[in-house]
Structures are given as structure tokens and as C-alpha cells.
Amino acid sequence: MTLFSRFFDHIGTALDALVDSGALPAGLDRSAISVEPPRDPSHGDVATNAAMVLAKPAGANPRALAELLAAELGALDEVTEASVAGPGFINLRLADNSWRDELALIHAEAGDYGRSRMGEGRSVNVEYVSANPTGPMHVGHCRGAVVGDALAALLEYAGYEVIREYYVNDAGAQVDVLARSVHMRYREALGEDIGAIPEGLYPGDYLKPVAEKLAAEYGDRFVGAPESEWLVPFRTAAVAAMMDMIRADLAKLGIHHNLFSSEAELQAEGKPAAAEKWLRDHGLVYDGMLEAPKGETPEDWEPVELPLFRSTQFGDDQDRPIKKSDGSWTYFGADLAYHFQKSQNADELIDIWGADHAGTVKRIKAAVAALTGGKTRFDVKLVQMVRLLKNGEPFKMSKRAGNFVTLADIVDEVGKDAVRFTMLTRKADAQMDFDFAKVVEASRDNPVFYVQYAHARIASLKRRLADAGVAPAAPDPARLDAYELGLVKLLAQFPRIVESAASAREPHRIAFFLGEVAAAFHAWWNMGNDRPEARIILANDPELTATRLYLADGIGQVIRNGLHLMGVEALEEMN
């Protein structure tokens, strides 16, 4: 049990004692109680809002309740001071042994330090990437892919059973366009001069291998055949080839989904119709007229009766059609059925979407709320686009795909780790510049270098120890000074950061925290440049050397755990 979770339990025990004494009524909701470091470190090591949260439902004065609770907590052996601040916050100062024990816990739990049980017994479906299967992954998909994958790893570490899902949009008009594009390349593969690719078709050379394979399989059978004969087999082959390409692109980033769901299969199995029936049975779909478009009404607009979902009951701006006038499903209608399917197999849902889909968030949230009776937590995380730069200037890469920069182009240029870490250095909904020069720069201004360099420095200490000829000794954590215990206090935040990041669905918090840890380690390392007695390795003091190595290894362990969540390698050496 980590330090902050232990104090959460201590507070629960103290509250139980107040209930037993009659100072506090039983049965109060304690779910909003927090245990965290005070904003000002001079106030102590641990702070809680317990009295502030419970005072009103208990009919008590918050400061008076805080005084009672502080007295209970102050009696703990590991608490040296318990004080009440402001209207009722409680600050605790801990004995040094608490931090020595936490460092021992880091070593004992190793790769599991920070792992949480907050999601135990719950499943969460994280759907991310879900790019149309019409070509290779491009830079626009890259950030969402990394955010979704890191979030999935974070939730798994927080105790959830995680489903990593990719929704294959293989039922829309775009896959018919793909099939027609491949048919042109098929004719080209058989020797026909097809000239320029017509506007509206996919022009990329990546379709040539697909067409050559079809030419080898079918010969000239479909050269002059009507579209009705070749559209389905060409579409099936092209989508399968594009998905193979997409999987290979994602693998370059270390991303592997465990479930691929097909929109075409969803529709073939009648899932949208089943969702419509369920919604009609519950009075949430009706046949009605859409309002005329706002502003100037187009001349060809006619009111048409359509099946409409009552999304306004759930906070949307207007009720939404689930079918078009020709009877086919709208994108929303199919998406509604897909989310219904997902909600039947997971307790919580998360979608990672590009920011250009922001306008559809309200309606899909309304749909999930309706279909699940509001019982399924559903989050949509919007991811902003990435601007490519080099040395601060717009960067034009050669484009293998013909007219866009691919994900593979970027990974090949700077490496998986630089891409993944950099994509997590800002909140997903904030604009991002990806500077090809900065992300490989060996400076503290480059977060991925700064964190990996901290780990590599720690790994180098064992080699340096052998070179220095320091005799082996056992560490004595009692010799850690106040500054060094301050480093342990920082490391002790990691389990709390994991839980808060998982709860908020914000994996970038791990990157921010690792930046803090790396900066603190480098500062400690650099102290030895000015003060020889502050060096980690001291030839004349094997015990203190072993103790500082023990601390350094604890720092390295937390860095490794955080990088693992981000899908980034913890380097042992950096050239």
C-alpha cells in the first residue's frame, strides 16, 4: 500500500472513531474526500479536505470537525504534526521514516509501483484510430493513435480490464471509391494507359500492389465488366489490404488493437435496426420532420418525414435523423448502433476523435445516455491536429503516399520513442507543433531526451561504480538527507498521478510528471559538480554511495514505470 492510499485508510479509521464517539453521524458519503500534497510544501506533506466535505451533511462546523479529526491523525506514529488551515483543511507533516519506507516500497514493488486497483472489476472500451481503410496512416492519425494507446495502458495499470478497439468504416461511400480506384490501377497493371487519376479517386501509388495482386488472380476478367460484377470483390480485397497496411503502420508505433469491428458486418447483422427498435420501444425514436436549415433555405429543400432520435432530451441542440430519405442509415444511425454494441460488452466507453468531429459529440453522448439509461460512463477525447515544423519553420517531407505525410514517414525520420513521448507532452485538445529538429535535440528543452537521459545517467552509475573501485556496501536509508528525502516525496506522487490521470482520461499527466522527476534528478546529479561531497559516488564512503545508489535506482524505477505507460523505452545508454 502506497503512502497516500495508506493515509486515506488512516483518515477512514479516524472518521470511524469519531462516529463511534458520537462526534460524527454514521453513513456519510466519503467519496469526495481527497488526500494529496498541500499546494504549498511548507504546510506539510499530506493534506485532506475530509472535514470540509463532511461538515455540511454532518451539520457540523468544518473547522471544529477538522480539529477533532486532526487530533485523531496527530496520534499516529508516522505523523509529527497535524494542523488545521483556513476553514477546515488538515495538513500533516510526516516522520522521515515514512519516506524511507516509501523508497523501500518502490524497490519491493518494482514494475508494479504505482499500479492501482481503482478500476478493479470494471471493463472499459477504448476505441481509437478507426481511420477509414482507404490508405496508409497519415500524420493526422498519429496523435490520436498515441493518446488512445497510452490511455489504454494507463487504464490497464489502474486496474481496468481494457478492450482496445478499432472501428473499421467499411460500409460507406469511401470504400466504393477505394474499389473504383483499385480497378483503375488493376487496368494499369494489365498494361492499359490510364492517364491521370480522375478527381475524386484515390491517387496514391500504395494501391498498385493491391491492383497487381488482383490482376494476377483474375487476369483481364474484369477489365470491361460492369461495376456490379467487380465492385464487391475489389472492395473486399482493397479494404483487407488497407487494414494490413494500417496494422503495419501502427505496429511501427508499438500499437496493437485486440478488437477490430466492421461497420459492414454491423449493418449486415441488423444491429442498427435492432437499436432503432429498442429506441422506439422506449419512446426515444419517432417519425417527424426536420427543421429547415438555418439561414437561407436551399431551393431544393423539401420537408421529409424521417425517423428522429430524441437527442434533445439528453442535451443535444435538436433531434437527429437516424436514416436518410432513401432508407439508408445516416452515419449517426450506424454509429448509434455501434455504441449500443460496445456498451453491451464494457462498463465504460472512451472514444478518441479528431477535433474536426467536435460537432457530433453531443449527439453521440445523448445516444449512449439513452441506450444505457445513463449507467455507462462515456467520454469523448478530442485530439487536435499536429503542425509539422523543422527548426521552427513549416516542414515539407517527401510523401510516400502521394499527397500526405504518413505515420511511417514520421517514425522512420525520428523514431518511435520521440514520436510517442512528444505526442503526450500537451493536453490532447491543445494545438501541437511537432518540430523534427527539436524532438531529436540533446537538450533539456526536449522532454523525451531529458527524461531518457535521466534514466541513462542512473543506469551509468553501476558502470561508474566499478570504474571508481568503491567497495560494495549495504545502503543505510537513515543517511538520506532532507534534500534526498525530498526526492522520495516527489516519487511518492506517482501512484496518485496514475489514478488522477486514469480518472481524468489524461495520459499526458504521466509525461508531465516524468519531466518533473527528470528535472529533480538532474539537479541532484549536478549538485556534485559544485560540491564534491554531494556526488552520488564517493570513493571514501561506500555506505553513503550505496545509499545514494539505492535512491537513484528508486528514481530510475519510477521513470521506467512511467515510460512503460507511455510506450517509450527506458534507455540504458545514450550516445
Coordinates of C-alpha atoms in Angstrom, one line a residue:
M1 CA 0.0 0.0 0.0
T2 CA 1.5 3.3 -1.1
L3 CA 1.7 6.3 1.2
F4 CA -1.3 8.3 0.0
S5 CA -3.5 5.3 -0.1
R6 CA -2.4 4.4 3.4
F7 CA -3.3 7.8 4.7
F8 CA -6.7 7.6 3.0
D9 CA -7.2 4.5 5.2
H10 CA -5.9 6.3 8.2
I11 CA -8.4 9.1 7.7
G12 CA -11.2 6.5 7.3
T13 CA -10.2 4.9 10.6
A14 CA -10.1 8.3 12.3
L15 CA -13.6 9.1 11.0
D16 CA -14.8 5.8 12.2
A17 CA -13.5 6.7 15.7
L18 CA -15.4 10.0 15.6
V19 CA -18.6 8.1 14.6
D20 CA -18.1 5.7 17.5
S21 CA -17.6 8.6 19.9
G22 CA -20.8 10.3 18.6
A23 CA -19.0 13.3 17.3
L24 CA -20.0 12.4 13.7
P25 CA -23.1 10.7 12.4
A26 CA -22.8 7.3 10.7
G27 CA -23.4 6.7 7.0
L28 CA -21.9 9.9 5.5
D29 CA -20.7 9.7 1.9
R30 CA -16.9 9.8 1.9
S31 CA -16.4 9.5 -1.8
A32 CA -15.4 13.2 -2.3
I33 CA -12.6 13.0 0.3
S34 CA -9.1 13.7 -1.2
V35 CA -5.7 13.0 0.2
E36 CA -2.9 14.9 -1.6
P37 CA 0.2 17.0 -1.1
P38 CA -0.6 20.6 0.1
R39 CA -0.2 23.2 -2.6
D40 CA 2.5 24.9 -0.5
P41 CA 5.1 22.3 0.6
S42 CA 5.9 24.4 3.7
H43 CA 2.4 23.5 5.0
G44 CA 3.4 19.8 5.4
D45 CA 3.4 16.5 3.4
V46 CA -0.2 15.4 3.2
A47 CA -3.4 17.4 3.1
T48 CA -7.1 16.4 3.3
N49 CA -10.4 18.1 2.7
A50 CA -12.3 15.5 4.8
A51 CA -13.7 17.9 7.3
M52 CA -14.7 20.4 4.6
V53 CA -16.5 17.6 2.7
L54 CA -18.3 16.1 5.7
A55 CA -19.2 19.1 7.7
K56 CA -22.4 20.2 5.9
P57 CA -24.0 16.7 5.7
A58 CA -23.0 16.2 9.4
G59 CA -24.4 19.5 10.5
A60 CA -21.1 20.4 11.9
N61 CA -18.7 23.4 11.8
P62 CA -16.0 22.4 9.3
R63 CA -13.1 23.9 11.4
A64 CA -14.4 22.3 14.6
L65 CA -14.7 18.9 12.8
A66 CA -11.2 19.4 11.4
E67 CA -9.8 20.0 14.9
L68 CA -11.3 16.7 16.1
L69 CA -10.0 14.8 13.0
A70 CA -6.6 16.4 13.3
A71 CA -6.3 15.2 16.9
E72 CA -7.0 11.6 15.8
L73 CA -4.5 11.8 13.0
G74 CA -1.9 13.5 15.1
A75 CA -1.8 10.4 17.3
L76 CA -0.4 8.3 14.5
D77 CA 3.3 7.3 14.9
E78 CA 4.3 8.5 11.5
V79 CA 2.7 11.9 11.9
T80 CA 4.9 14.6 13.6
E81 CA 2.4 17.5 13.2
A82 CA -1.3 17.8 12.4
S83 CA -2.6 21.3 11.9
V84 CA -5.8 22.9 10.7
A85 CA -5.6 25.6 8.0
G86 CA -8.3 28.1 6.8
P87 CA -11.9 27.0 7.1
G88 CA -11.0 23.3 7.7
F89 CA -8.2 21.8 5.7
I90 CA -6.0 19.5 7.6
N91 CA -2.2 19.4 6.9
L92 CA 0.0 16.6 8.2
R93 CA 3.8 16.6 8.5
L94 CA 5.3 13.1 8.4
A95 CA 8.2 11.5 10.1
D96 CA 11.3 10.9 7.9
N97 CA 10.8 7.1 8.2
S98 CA 7.6 7.4 6.2
W99 CA 9.6 8.4 3.2
R100 CA 12.3 5.8 3.8
D101 CA 9.5 3.2 3.9
E102 CA 8.1 4.5 0.7
L103 CA 11.5 4.2 -1.0
A104 CA 11.7 0.6 0.2
L105 CA 8.2 0.0 -1.3
I106 CA 9.3 1.4 -4.7
H107 CA 12.1 -1.2 -4.7
A108 CA 9.9 -4.0 -3.4
E109 CA 7.1 -3.4 -5.9
A110 CA 9.4 -2.5 -8.8
G111 CA 7.4 -2.5 -12.0
D112 CA 4.2 -2.6 -10.1
Y113 CA 4.8 0.5 -8.1
G114 CA 2.0 2.9 -9.0
R115 CA -0.3 0.1 -10.1
S116 CA -3.8 0.7 -8.8
R117 CA -6.9 -1.3 -8.1
M118 CA -9.3 1.7 -8.7
G119 CA -10.7 0.0 -11.8
E120 CA -10.8 -3.5 -10.5
G121 CA -13.9 -5.4 -11.6
R122 CA -14.7 -2.9 -14.3
S123 CA -14.1 -3.0 -18.1
V124 CA -13.5 -0.1 -20.4
N125 CA -13.6 0.0 -24.1
V126 CA -11.1 2.5 -25.7
E127 CA -11.8 3.0 -29.3
Y128 CA -9.0 4.9 -31.1
V129 CA -7.5 5.5 -34.5
S130 CA -10.5 4.0 -36.5
A131 CA -9.2 5.6 -39.7
N132 CA -11.0 5.0 -42.9
P133 CA -9.5 1.9 -44.6
T134 CA -8.6 3.8 -47.7
G135 CA -4.8 4.3 -47.4
P136 CA -1.9 4.3 -45.1
M137 CA -2.0 6.1 -41.7
H138 CA -1.1 9.8 -42.1
V139 CA 0.2 12.4 -39.6
G140 CA -3.4 13.4 -38.7
H141 CA -4.0 10.0 -37.2
C142 CA -0.7 9.8 -35.3
R143 CA -1.5 11.9 -32.3
G144 CA -4.9 10.2 -31.6
A145 CA -3.2 6.8 -32.0
V146 CA -0.6 7.6 -29.4
V147 CA -3.1 9.2 -27.0
G148 CA -5.5 6.3 -27.2
D149 CA -2.8 3.7 -26.8
A150 CA -1.2 5.4 -23.8
L151 CA -4.7 5.9 -22.2
A152 CA -5.4 2.2 -22.7
A153 CA -2.1 1.2 -21.0
L154 CA -2.8 3.7 -18.2
L155 CA -6.3 2.4 -17.5
E156 CA -5.0 -1.2 -17.5
Y157 CA -2.3 -0.2 -15.0
A158 CA -5.1 1.4 -12.9
G159 CA -6.9 -2.0 -12.7
Y160 CA -9.4 -1.9 -15.5
E161 CA -9.9 -4.7 -18.0
V162 CA -9.3 -2.8 -21.2
I163 CA -10.6 -3.5 -24.7
R164 CA -8.5 -1.8 -27.4
E165 CA -10.9 -1.4 -30.3
Y166 CA -10.6 -0.2 -33.9
Y167 CA -13.9 0.5 -35.8
V168 CA -13.4 -0.3 -39.5
N169 CA -15.6 2.1 -41.5
D170 CA -16.0 -0.3 -44.4
A171 CA -19.7 0.4 -45.3
G172 CA -19.6 4.0 -46.5
A173 CA -19.2 5.5 -50.0
Q174 CA -15.5 6.0 -49.4
V175 CA -14.8 2.2 -49.7
D176 CA -16.7 2.1 -53.0
V177 CA -14.4 5.0 -54.2
L178 CA -11.5 2.9 -53.0
A179 CA -12.7 -0.1 -55.1
R180 CA -13.0 2.1 -58.2
S181 CA -9.5 3.5 -57.6
V182 CA -8.1 0.0 -57.3
H183 CA -10.0 -1.0 -60.5
M184 CA -8.2 1.7 -62.4
R185 CA -4.8 0.5 -61.1
Y186 CA -5.9 -3.1 -62.0
R187 CA -6.3 -2.0 -65.6
E188 CA -3.0 -0.2 -65.4
A189 CA -1.3 -3.4 -64.1
L190 CA -2.6 -5.2 -67.1
G191 CA -0.9 -2.8 -69.5
E192 CA -3.6 -0.1 -70.1
D193 CA -2.5 3.5 -70.2
I194 CA -5.0 5.0 -67.7
G195 CA -3.6 8.6 -67.8
A196 CA -4.1 10.9 -64.8
I197 CA -6.2 9.6 -61.9
P198 CA -9.6 11.3 -62.1
E199 CA -10.6 13.8 -59.5
G200 CA -12.5 12.0 -56.7
L201 CA -10.5 8.8 -56.8
Y202 CA -7.5 7.9 -54.5
P203 CA -4.3 8.6 -56.5
G204 CA -1.7 7.1 -54.2
D205 CA 0.8 4.5 -55.5
Y206 CA 0.1 2.4 -52.4
L207 CA -2.8 0.9 -54.4
K208 CA -0.6 -0.5 -57.1
P209 CA 0.4 -3.7 -55.2
V210 CA -3.3 -4.4 -54.4
A211 CA -4.1 -4.0 -58.1
E212 CA -1.2 -6.2 -59.2
K213 CA -2.4 -9.0 -56.9
L214 CA -5.9 -8.7 -58.3
A215 CA -4.5 -8.7 -61.9
A216 CA -2.6 -11.9 -61.1
E217 CA -5.7 -13.5 -59.6
Y218 CA -8.3 -12.5 -62.1
G219 CA -6.4 -11.7 -65.3
D220 CA -8.4 -9.4 -67.6
R221 CA -11.7 -10.8 -66.5
F222 CA -13.0 -7.5 -65.0
V223 CA -11.3 -5.1 -67.4
G224 CA -14.5 -4.3 -69.4
A225 CA -17.0 -5.8 -66.9
P226 CA -19.8 -3.7 -65.5
E227 CA -19.1 -2.3 -62.0
S228 CA -21.8 -4.5 -60.4
E229 CA -19.6 -7.6 -61.2
W230 CA -16.3 -6.4 -59.7
L231 CA -17.2 -3.8 -57.0
V232 CA -17.7 -6.2 -54.1
P233 CA -14.7 -8.4 -54.6
F234 CA -12.4 -5.4 -55.4
R235 CA -13.8 -3.6 -52.3
T236 CA -13.2 -6.6 -50.1
A237 CA -9.7 -7.1 -51.3
A238 CA -8.8 -3.4 -51.1
V239 CA -10.2 -3.0 -47.6
A240 CA -8.3 -6.1 -46.4
A241 CA -5.1 -4.8 -47.9
M242 CA -5.5 -1.3 -46.5
M243 CA -6.1 -2.8 -43.0
D244 CA -3.0 -4.9 -43.3
M245 CA -1.1 -1.6 -44.2
I246 CA -2.7 0.2 -41.3
R247 CA -1.8 -2.5 -38.8
A248 CA 1.8 -2.4 -40.0
D249 CA 1.9 1.4 -39.7
L250 CA 0.5 1.2 -36.1
A251 CA 3.0 -1.6 -35.2
K252 CA 5.8 0.9 -36.0
L253 CA 4.4 2.9 -33.1
G254 CA 4.1 -0.1 -30.9
I255 CA 0.3 -0.1 -31.2
H256 CA -1.8 -3.3 -31.3
H257 CA -5.5 -3.4 -31.1
N258 CA -7.2 -6.5 -29.7
L259 CA -10.6 -6.0 -31.5
F260 CA -11.4 -4.8 -35.0
S261 CA -15.1 -4.2 -35.5
S262 CA -16.6 -3.9 -39.0
E263 CA -19.3 -1.4 -39.9
A264 CA -20.3 -3.6 -42.8
E265 CA -20.8 -6.6 -40.5
L266 CA -22.7 -4.5 -38.0
Q267 CA -25.2 -3.5 -40.7
A268 CA -25.4 -7.0 -42.2
E269 CA -26.3 -8.4 -38.7
G270 CA -29.1 -5.9 -38.4
K271 CA -27.7 -4.0 -35.4
P272 CA -28.9 -0.5 -36.5
A273 CA -32.4 -1.9 -37.0
A274 CA -32.2 -3.6 -33.6
A275 CA -31.1 -0.3 -31.9
E276 CA -33.9 1.6 -33.7
K277 CA -36.5 -0.9 -32.4
W278 CA -35.1 -0.7 -28.9
L279 CA -35.3 3.1 -29.0
R280 CA -38.8 3.1 -30.5
D281 CA -40.0 0.7 -27.8
H282 CA -38.7 3.2 -25.2
G283 CA -40.2 6.2 -26.9
L284 CA -36.9 7.6 -28.0
V285 CA -37.3 7.5 -31.7
Y286 CA -40.3 8.9 -33.6
D287 CA -41.1 9.8 -37.2
G288 CA -41.0 13.5 -37.8
M289 CA -39.9 16.4 -39.9
L290 CA -36.5 18.0 -39.7
E291 CA -36.5 21.8 -39.2
A292 CA -35.5 23.8 -42.3
P293 CA -31.8 24.7 -42.4
K294 CA -30.9 27.9 -40.6
G295 CA -30.3 31.0 -42.7
E296 CA -31.3 31.0 -46.4
T297 CA -33.2 27.8 -47.2
P298 CA -31.9 26.0 -50.4
E299 CA -34.3 25.9 -53.3
D300 CA -34.3 22.1 -53.5
W301 CA -35.1 21.6 -49.8
E302 CA -38.3 19.8 -49.1
P303 CA -39.6 18.6 -45.7
V304 CA -39.3 14.8 -45.5
E305 CA -40.6 12.6 -42.7
L306 CA -37.6 10.7 -41.1
P307 CA -37.0 8.6 -38.1
L308 CA -35.6 11.0 -35.5
F309 CA -33.8 10.2 -32.2
R310 CA -35.0 12.4 -29.3
S311 CA -31.5 13.7 -28.6
T312 CA -32.8 17.0 -27.2
Q313 CA -33.9 15.0 -24.1
F314 CA -30.2 14.4 -23.4
G315 CA -28.8 17.9 -24.0
D316 CA -28.4 18.0 -27.8
D317 CA -29.5 21.0 -29.8
Q318 CA -32.0 19.2 -32.0
D319 CA -33.4 15.7 -32.6
R320 CA -31.3 13.8 -35.1
P321 CA -32.2 11.6 -38.1
I322 CA -31.0 8.0 -37.9
K323 CA -32.0 7.3 -41.6
K324 CA -31.8 9.2 -44.8
S325 CA -34.7 9.8 -47.1
D326 CA -33.6 6.8 -49.3
G327 CA -33.9 4.5 -46.3
S328 CA -30.2 4.0 -45.7
W329 CA -28.7 4.7 -42.3
T330 CA -27.2 8.0 -41.6
Y331 CA -23.6 8.0 -40.2
F332 CA -25.2 8.8 -36.8
G333 CA -27.7 6.0 -37.1
A334 CA -24.9 3.4 -37.7
D335 CA -22.7 5.0 -35.0
L336 CA -25.5 4.8 -32.5
A337 CA -25.9 1.0 -33.2
Y338 CA -22.1 0.5 -32.9
H339 CA -22.0 2.3 -29.5
F340 CA -25.0 0.2 -28.4
Q341 CA -23.0 -2.9 -29.2
K342 CA -19.9 -1.6 -27.4
S343 CA -21.9 -0.7 -24.3
Q344 CA -23.2 -4.3 -24.0
N345 CA -19.6 -5.5 -23.6
A346 CA -18.0 -2.9 -21.4
D347 CA -18.8 -0.9 -18.3
E348 CA -17.3 2.3 -19.6
L349 CA -16.6 3.7 -23.1
I350 CA -14.0 6.1 -24.4
D351 CA -13.7 7.4 -28.0
I352 CA -10.6 9.2 -29.2
W353 CA -11.7 11.5 -32.0
G354 CA -10.1 14.2 -34.1
A355 CA -11.1 17.7 -33.2
D356 CA -12.9 18.0 -36.6
H357 CA -15.6 15.7 -35.1
A358 CA -16.4 18.1 -32.2
G359 CA -19.8 18.9 -33.6
T360 CA -21.1 15.4 -33.3
V361 CA -20.1 14.8 -29.6
K362 CA -23.4 16.0 -28.1
R363 CA -25.5 13.7 -30.3
I364 CA -23.4 10.5 -29.7
K365 CA -23.3 11.3 -25.9
A366 CA -27.1 11.7 -26.0
A367 CA -27.4 8.3 -27.8
V368 CA -25.2 6.5 -25.3
A369 CA -27.1 8.1 -22.4
A370 CA -30.4 6.9 -23.9
L371 CA -29.2 3.4 -24.8
T372 CA -27.6 2.7 -21.4
G373 CA -30.0 4.6 -19.1
G374 CA -27.2 6.9 -18.2
K375 CA -25.4 4.0 -16.4
T376 CA -22.4 3.8 -18.7
R377 CA -19.7 6.4 -18.3
F378 CA -18.8 7.7 -21.8
D379 CA -16.0 10.1 -22.6
V380 CA -15.0 11.5 -25.9
K381 CA -11.5 12.8 -26.0
L382 CA -10.9 15.3 -28.8
V383 CA -7.4 15.4 -30.3
Q384 CA -6.1 18.5 -32.1
M385 CA -4.1 18.3 -35.3
V386 CA -0.3 18.5 -35.4
R387 CA 1.7 21.0 -37.3
L388 CA 5.0 19.7 -38.8
L389 CA 8.0 22.0 -38.3
K390 CA 11.8 21.8 -38.6
N391 CA 13.8 24.4 -36.7
G392 CA 10.6 26.4 -36.2
E393 CA 9.7 26.5 -39.9
P394 CA 6.9 24.6 -41.7
F395 CA 8.5 21.3 -42.9
K396 CA 7.6 19.6 -46.2
M397 CA 8.6 16.0 -46.2
S398 CA 8.7 13.8 -49.2
K399 CA 5.4 12.0 -49.3
R400 CA 5.4 8.3 -50.0
A401 CA 1.6 8.2 -50.2
G402 CA 1.4 10.8 -52.9
N403 CA -0.3 13.8 -51.3
F404 CA 0.1 13.4 -47.5
V405 CA 2.8 12.7 -44.9
T406 CA 2.4 9.2 -43.5
L407 CA 2.8 8.0 -39.9
A408 CA 5.5 5.7 -41.2
D409 CA 7.4 8.7 -42.7
I410 CA 7.5 10.4 -39.3
V411 CA 8.5 7.3 -37.3
D412 CA 11.2 6.5 -39.8
E413 CA 12.5 10.0 -39.5
V414 CA 12.8 10.4 -35.7
G415 CA 12.0 7.0 -34.1
K416 CA 9.0 5.6 -32.2
D417 CA 10.0 6.9 -28.8
A418 CA 10.4 10.5 -29.9
V419 CA 7.0 10.4 -31.6
R420 CA 5.1 8.8 -28.8
F421 CA 6.6 10.9 -26.0
T422 CA 6.2 14.2 -27.9
M423 CA 2.6 13.5 -28.7
L424 CA 1.9 13.2 -25.0
T425 CA 3.7 16.4 -23.9
R426 CA 0.5 18.5 -24.3
K427 CA -3.2 18.0 -23.5
A428 CA -4.8 16.2 -26.3
D429 CA -7.2 19.1 -27.1
A430 CA -4.4 21.6 -27.3
Q431 CA -2.7 22.5 -30.6
M432 CA 0.7 20.9 -31.1
D433 CA 3.8 21.7 -33.1
F434 CA 6.0 18.7 -34.0
D435 CA 9.4 20.0 -34.8
F436 CA 11.6 17.4 -36.3
A437 CA 14.8 19.1 -35.1
K438 CA 13.6 19.7 -31.6
V439 CA 12.4 16.1 -30.9
V440 CA 15.9 14.7 -31.5
E441 CA 17.8 17.5 -29.9
A442 CA 20.0 16.6 -27.0
S443 CA 18.9 19.4 -24.6
R444 CA 16.7 19.9 -21.6
D445 CA 14.3 21.7 -23.9
N446 CA 13.5 18.3 -25.5
P447 CA 11.3 16.4 -23.0
V448 CA 11.9 12.9 -24.4
F449 CA 15.7 13.4 -24.3
Y450 CA 15.6 14.9 -20.9
V451 CA 13.7 12.0 -19.3
Q452 CA 15.6 9.3 -21.2
Y453 CA 18.9 10.9 -20.3
A454 CA 18.0 10.9 -16.6
H455 CA 17.4 7.1 -16.9
A456 CA 20.6 6.5 -18.8
R457 CA 22.6 8.5 -16.2
I458 CA 21.1 6.3 -13.5
A459 CA 22.0 3.2 -15.4
S460 CA 25.5 4.5 -15.9
L461 CA 26.1 4.7 -12.1
K462 CA 26.8 1.0 -11.8
R463 CA 29.4 1.2 -14.5
R464 CA 30.9 4.3 -12.9
L465 CA 30.9 2.5 -9.5
A466 CA 33.0 -0.4 -10.9
D467 CA 35.4 2.1 -12.5
A468 CA 35.8 4.0 -9.2
G469 CA 36.7 0.8 -7.4
V470 CA 34.3 1.6 -4.5
A471 CA 33.9 -1.4 -2.1
P472 CA 30.4 -2.9 -2.0
A473 CA 28.3 -1.9 1.0
A474 CA 24.7 -2.1 2.1
P475 CA 22.6 1.1 1.9
D476 CA 21.5 2.8 5.1
P477 CA 18.4 4.9 4.3
A478 CA 18.9 6.7 7.6
R479 CA 21.7 8.6 5.9
L480 CA 19.5 10.2 3.3
D481 CA 19.4 13.9 4.0
A482 CA 16.5 16.3 3.8
Y483 CA 17.1 17.1 0.2
E484 CA 17.3 13.5 -0.8
L485 CA 14.1 12.6 1.1
G486 CA 12.5 15.4 -0.8
L487 CA 13.2 13.4 -4.0
V488 CA 11.4 10.4 -2.4
K489 CA 8.5 12.7 -1.6
L490 CA 8.3 13.5 -5.3
L491 CA 8.5 9.8 -6.3
A492 CA 5.7 9.1 -3.9
Q493 CA 3.3 11.2 -6.0
F494 CA 3.5 8.6 -8.9
P495 CA 0.6 6.3 -7.7
R496 CA -1.6 9.3 -7.1
I497 CA -0.7 10.7 -10.6
V498 CA -1.6 7.4 -12.1
E499 CA -5.0 7.4 -10.5
S500 CA -5.8 11.0 -11.3
A501 CA -4.6 10.6 -14.9
A502 CA -6.7 7.5 -15.3
S503 CA -9.8 9.1 -13.8
A504 CA -9.5 12.2 -16.0
R505 CA -8.6 10.1 -19.1
E506 CA -5.4 12.3 -19.5
P507 CA -2.3 10.3 -20.2
H508 CA -0.2 13.5 -20.7
R509 CA -0.1 13.8 -16.9
I510 CA 2.4 11.0 -16.9
A511 CA 4.7 12.8 -19.3
F512 CA 4.4 16.0 -17.2
F513 CA 5.3 14.1 -14.0
L514 CA 8.3 12.3 -15.6
G515 CA 9.5 15.7 -16.7
E516 CA 9.4 16.8 -13.0
V517 CA 11.2 13.7 -11.8
A518 CA 13.9 14.0 -14.5
A519 CA 14.5 17.7 -13.6
A520 CA 14.8 16.8 -9.9
F521 CA 17.3 14.0 -10.7
H522 CA 19.4 16.1 -13.0
A523 CA 19.5 18.9 -10.3
W524 CA 20.7 16.3 -7.7
W525 CA 23.3 15.0 -10.1
N526 CA 24.6 18.4 -10.9
M527 CA 25.0 19.4 -7.3
G528 CA 28.0 17.1 -7.2
N529 CA 29.7 19.3 -9.8
D530 CA 29.8 22.2 -7.3
R531 CA 30.1 20.2 -4.1
P532 CA 32.2 17.0 -4.3
E533 CA 30.6 15.7 -1.0
A534 CA 27.2 15.8 -2.8
R535 CA 28.3 13.4 -5.5
I536 CA 26.4 10.1 -5.7
I537 CA 29.6 8.1 -5.9
L538 CA 32.1 8.8 -3.1
A539 CA 35.2 6.6 -3.1
N540 CA 35.9 7.2 0.6
D541 CA 32.3 6.4 1.8
P542 CA 31.0 3.1 0.4
E543 CA 27.9 3.1 2.6
L544 CA 26.7 6.6 1.6
T545 CA 27.5 5.7 -2.0
A546 CA 25.3 2.6 -1.7
T547 CA 22.6 4.6 -0.1
R548 CA 22.5 7.2 -2.8
L549 CA 22.6 4.5 -5.5
Y550 CA 19.6 3.0 -3.7
L551 CA 17.8 6.3 -4.1
A552 CA 18.9 6.7 -7.7
D553 CA 17.6 3.2 -8.5
G554 CA 14.3 4.1 -7.0
I555 CA 14.1 7.2 -9.2
G556 CA 15.0 5.0 -12.2
Q557 CA 12.3 2.6 -11.3
V558 CA 9.6 5.3 -11.3
I559 CA 10.9 6.7 -14.6
R560 CA 10.8 3.2 -16.1
N561 CA 7.2 2.6 -14.9
G562 CA 6.1 5.9 -16.3
L563 CA 7.8 5.4 -19.7
H564 CA 6.2 1.9 -19.9
L565 CA 2.8 3.5 -19.6
M566 CA 3.7 5.9 -22.5
G567 CA 5.0 3.0 -24.6
V568 CA 8.5 4.6 -24.6
E569 CA 11.8 2.6 -24.0
A570 CA 13.9 3.4 -20.9
L571 CA 17.3 3.7 -22.4
E572 CA 20.4 2.3 -20.5
E573 CA 22.8 4.3 -22.7
M574 CA 22.7 7.3 -24.9
N575 CA 25.3 8.2 -27.4

